[in-house]
XYZ file of C-alpha atoms in Angstrom:
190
model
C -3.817 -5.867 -0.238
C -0.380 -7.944 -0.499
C -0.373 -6.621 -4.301
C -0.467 -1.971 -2.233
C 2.259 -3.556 -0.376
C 4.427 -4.810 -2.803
C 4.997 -1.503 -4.156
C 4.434 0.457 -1.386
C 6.266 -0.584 1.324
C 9.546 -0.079 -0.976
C 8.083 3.650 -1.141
C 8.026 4.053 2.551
C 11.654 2.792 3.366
C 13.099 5.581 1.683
C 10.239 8.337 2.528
C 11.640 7.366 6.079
C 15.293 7.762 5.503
C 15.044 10.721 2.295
C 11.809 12.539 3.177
C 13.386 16.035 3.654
C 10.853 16.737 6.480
C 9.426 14.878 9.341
C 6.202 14.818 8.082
C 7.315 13.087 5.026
C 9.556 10.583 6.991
C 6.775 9.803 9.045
C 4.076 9.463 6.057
C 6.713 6.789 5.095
C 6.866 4.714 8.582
C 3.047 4.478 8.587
C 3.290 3.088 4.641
C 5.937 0.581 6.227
C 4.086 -0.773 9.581
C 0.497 0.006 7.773
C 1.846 -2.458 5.430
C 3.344 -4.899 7.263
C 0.369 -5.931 9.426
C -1.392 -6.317 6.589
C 0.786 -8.678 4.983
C 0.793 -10.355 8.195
C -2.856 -10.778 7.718
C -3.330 -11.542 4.369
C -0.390 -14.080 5.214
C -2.208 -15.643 7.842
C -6.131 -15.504 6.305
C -4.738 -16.006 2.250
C -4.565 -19.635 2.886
C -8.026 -20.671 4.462
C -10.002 -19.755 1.201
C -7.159 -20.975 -1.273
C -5.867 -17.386 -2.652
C -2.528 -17.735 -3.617
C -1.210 -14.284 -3.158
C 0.976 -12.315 -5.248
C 4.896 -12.239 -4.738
C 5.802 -9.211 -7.333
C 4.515 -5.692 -7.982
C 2.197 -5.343 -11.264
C 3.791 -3.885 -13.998
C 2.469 -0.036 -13.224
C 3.158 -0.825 -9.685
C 6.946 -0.949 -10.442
C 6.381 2.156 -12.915
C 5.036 4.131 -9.680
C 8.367 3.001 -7.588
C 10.780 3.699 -10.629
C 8.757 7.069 -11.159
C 10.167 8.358 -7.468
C 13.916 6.407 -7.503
C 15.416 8.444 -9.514
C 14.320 11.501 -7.641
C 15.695 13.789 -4.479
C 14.713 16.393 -2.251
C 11.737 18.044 -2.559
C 10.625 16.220 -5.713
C 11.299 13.167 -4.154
C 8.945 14.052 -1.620
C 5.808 15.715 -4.087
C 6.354 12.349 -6.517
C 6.202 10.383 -3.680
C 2.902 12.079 -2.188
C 1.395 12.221 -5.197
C 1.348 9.156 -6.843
C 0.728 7.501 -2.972
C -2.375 10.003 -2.405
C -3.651 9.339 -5.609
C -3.839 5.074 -5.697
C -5.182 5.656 -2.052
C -7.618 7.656 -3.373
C -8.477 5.472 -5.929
C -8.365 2.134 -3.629
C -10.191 3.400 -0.995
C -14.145 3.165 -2.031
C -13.248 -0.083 -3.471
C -12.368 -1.716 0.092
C -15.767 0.003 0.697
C -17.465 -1.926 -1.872
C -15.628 -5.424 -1.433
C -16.179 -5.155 2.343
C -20.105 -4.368 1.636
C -20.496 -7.154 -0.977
C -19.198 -10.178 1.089
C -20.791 -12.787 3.472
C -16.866 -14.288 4.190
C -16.106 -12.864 7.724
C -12.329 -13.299 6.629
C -12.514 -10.946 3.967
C -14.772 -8.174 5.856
C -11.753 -8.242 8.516
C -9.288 -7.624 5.922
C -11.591 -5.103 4.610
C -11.441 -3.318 7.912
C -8.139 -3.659 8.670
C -7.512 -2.563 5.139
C -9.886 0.759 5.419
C -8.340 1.681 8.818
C -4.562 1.533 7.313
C -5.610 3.477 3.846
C -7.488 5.985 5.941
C -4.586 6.338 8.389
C -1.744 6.795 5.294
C -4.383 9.429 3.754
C -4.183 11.636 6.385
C -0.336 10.980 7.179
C 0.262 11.937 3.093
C -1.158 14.688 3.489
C -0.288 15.920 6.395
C 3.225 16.354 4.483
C 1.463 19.392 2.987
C 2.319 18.079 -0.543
C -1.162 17.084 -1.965
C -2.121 19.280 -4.921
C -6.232 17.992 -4.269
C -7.188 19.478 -7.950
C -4.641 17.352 -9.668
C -5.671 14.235 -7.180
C -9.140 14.664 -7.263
C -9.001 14.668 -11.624
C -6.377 12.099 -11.420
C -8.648 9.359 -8.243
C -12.236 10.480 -10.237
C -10.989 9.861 -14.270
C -7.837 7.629 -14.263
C -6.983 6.072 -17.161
C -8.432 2.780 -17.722
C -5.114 0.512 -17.742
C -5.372 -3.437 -18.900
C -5.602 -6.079 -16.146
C -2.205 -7.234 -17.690
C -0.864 -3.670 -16.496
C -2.741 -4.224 -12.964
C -2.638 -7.289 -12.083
C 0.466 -8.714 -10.223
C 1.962 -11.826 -11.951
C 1.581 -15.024 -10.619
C 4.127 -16.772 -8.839
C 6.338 -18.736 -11.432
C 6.771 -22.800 -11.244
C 8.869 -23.099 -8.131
C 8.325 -19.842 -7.045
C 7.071 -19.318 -2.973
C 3.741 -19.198 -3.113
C 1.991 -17.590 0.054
C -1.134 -20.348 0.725
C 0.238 -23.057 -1.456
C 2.157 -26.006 -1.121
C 5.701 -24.340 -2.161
C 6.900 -22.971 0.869
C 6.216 -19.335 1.824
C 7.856 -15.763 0.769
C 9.484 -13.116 2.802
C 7.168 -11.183 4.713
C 7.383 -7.715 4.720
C 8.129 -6.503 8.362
C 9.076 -3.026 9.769
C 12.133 -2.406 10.984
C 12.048 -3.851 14.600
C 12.946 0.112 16.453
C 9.856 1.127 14.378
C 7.526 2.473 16.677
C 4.075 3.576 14.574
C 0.769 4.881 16.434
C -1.923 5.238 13.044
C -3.814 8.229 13.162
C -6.914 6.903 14.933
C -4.686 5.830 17.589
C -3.537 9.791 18.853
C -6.649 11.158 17.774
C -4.738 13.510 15.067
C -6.672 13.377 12.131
């Protein structure tokens, strides 16, 4: 989940400060707190079973934040939703199915933590009002098969932070601190 966050979280700071509504702005604080508690917790589990975790975006990670930079306004806001809605979409019955397949009680709390946030940006995306669900639903049921080399975040390079190594540790990503962010579950607004 450090690899959605890498890419995300960079989506949400400026959904929060360019969304042109205050749906959108707020779809973008959820990506930034959803996101920074789990870093926090893939921070603070990564190490116990060895996983050194990921300090960069994958390659079509940064093609999905360099798809909505050079955008404004209103497309700013229906790229945004759309490629967000879409990898949620995709993510989401896989935390399903890594959750259900494991006996490690650190990775079914991730799992859960990890369902809860998805489920809560979901609903915050599109409550923006931006989702086209035809294009979503083609798009989350027959993606394009992409290499692992396209997917897979690099590892960190020789000298390089490494979150549960030896090397020291990266920045963590945090919300701002005047962020205030109650997920969906939490006000009972679906």
């Amino acid at each position: 989940m450090r690899a959605a966050g890498l890419w995300e979280y960079p989506l949400g700071l400026p959904a929060m400060e360019r969304g042109t509504t205050a749906e959108m702005r707020e779809a973008g604080e959820h990506l930034v707190a959803g996101h920074a508690r789990l870093d926090a917790t893939c921070r603070r589990i990564g190490p116990e079973p060895g996983v050194a975790l990921p300090n960069r975006a994958s390659p079509q990670q940064q093609r999905f934040v360099a798809a909505v930079e050079g955008t404004t306004g209103r497309q700013f806001d229906t790229t945004a939703v759309t490629i967000m809605r879409v990898a949620h979409g995709q993510i989401f019955p896989a935390i399903a199915r890594i959750r259900a397949g494991t006996g490690n009680s650190l990775v079914r709390q991730l799992a859960d933590q990890t369902d809860d946030t998805v489920l809560d940006q979901i609903s915050v995306l599109e409550r923006a009002g931006l989702v086209n669900f035809d294009r979503t639903s083609l798009q989350q049921t027959a993606p394009p098969k992409p290499t692992a080399a396209r997917t897979t975040p690099p590892a960190p390079q020789p000298g390089e932070p490494v979150v549960g190594g030896r090397r020291g540790r990266p920045r963590p990503t945090r919300p701002p601190p005047n962020l205030r962010v109650r997920r969906c579950a939490e006000t009972g607004v679906a």
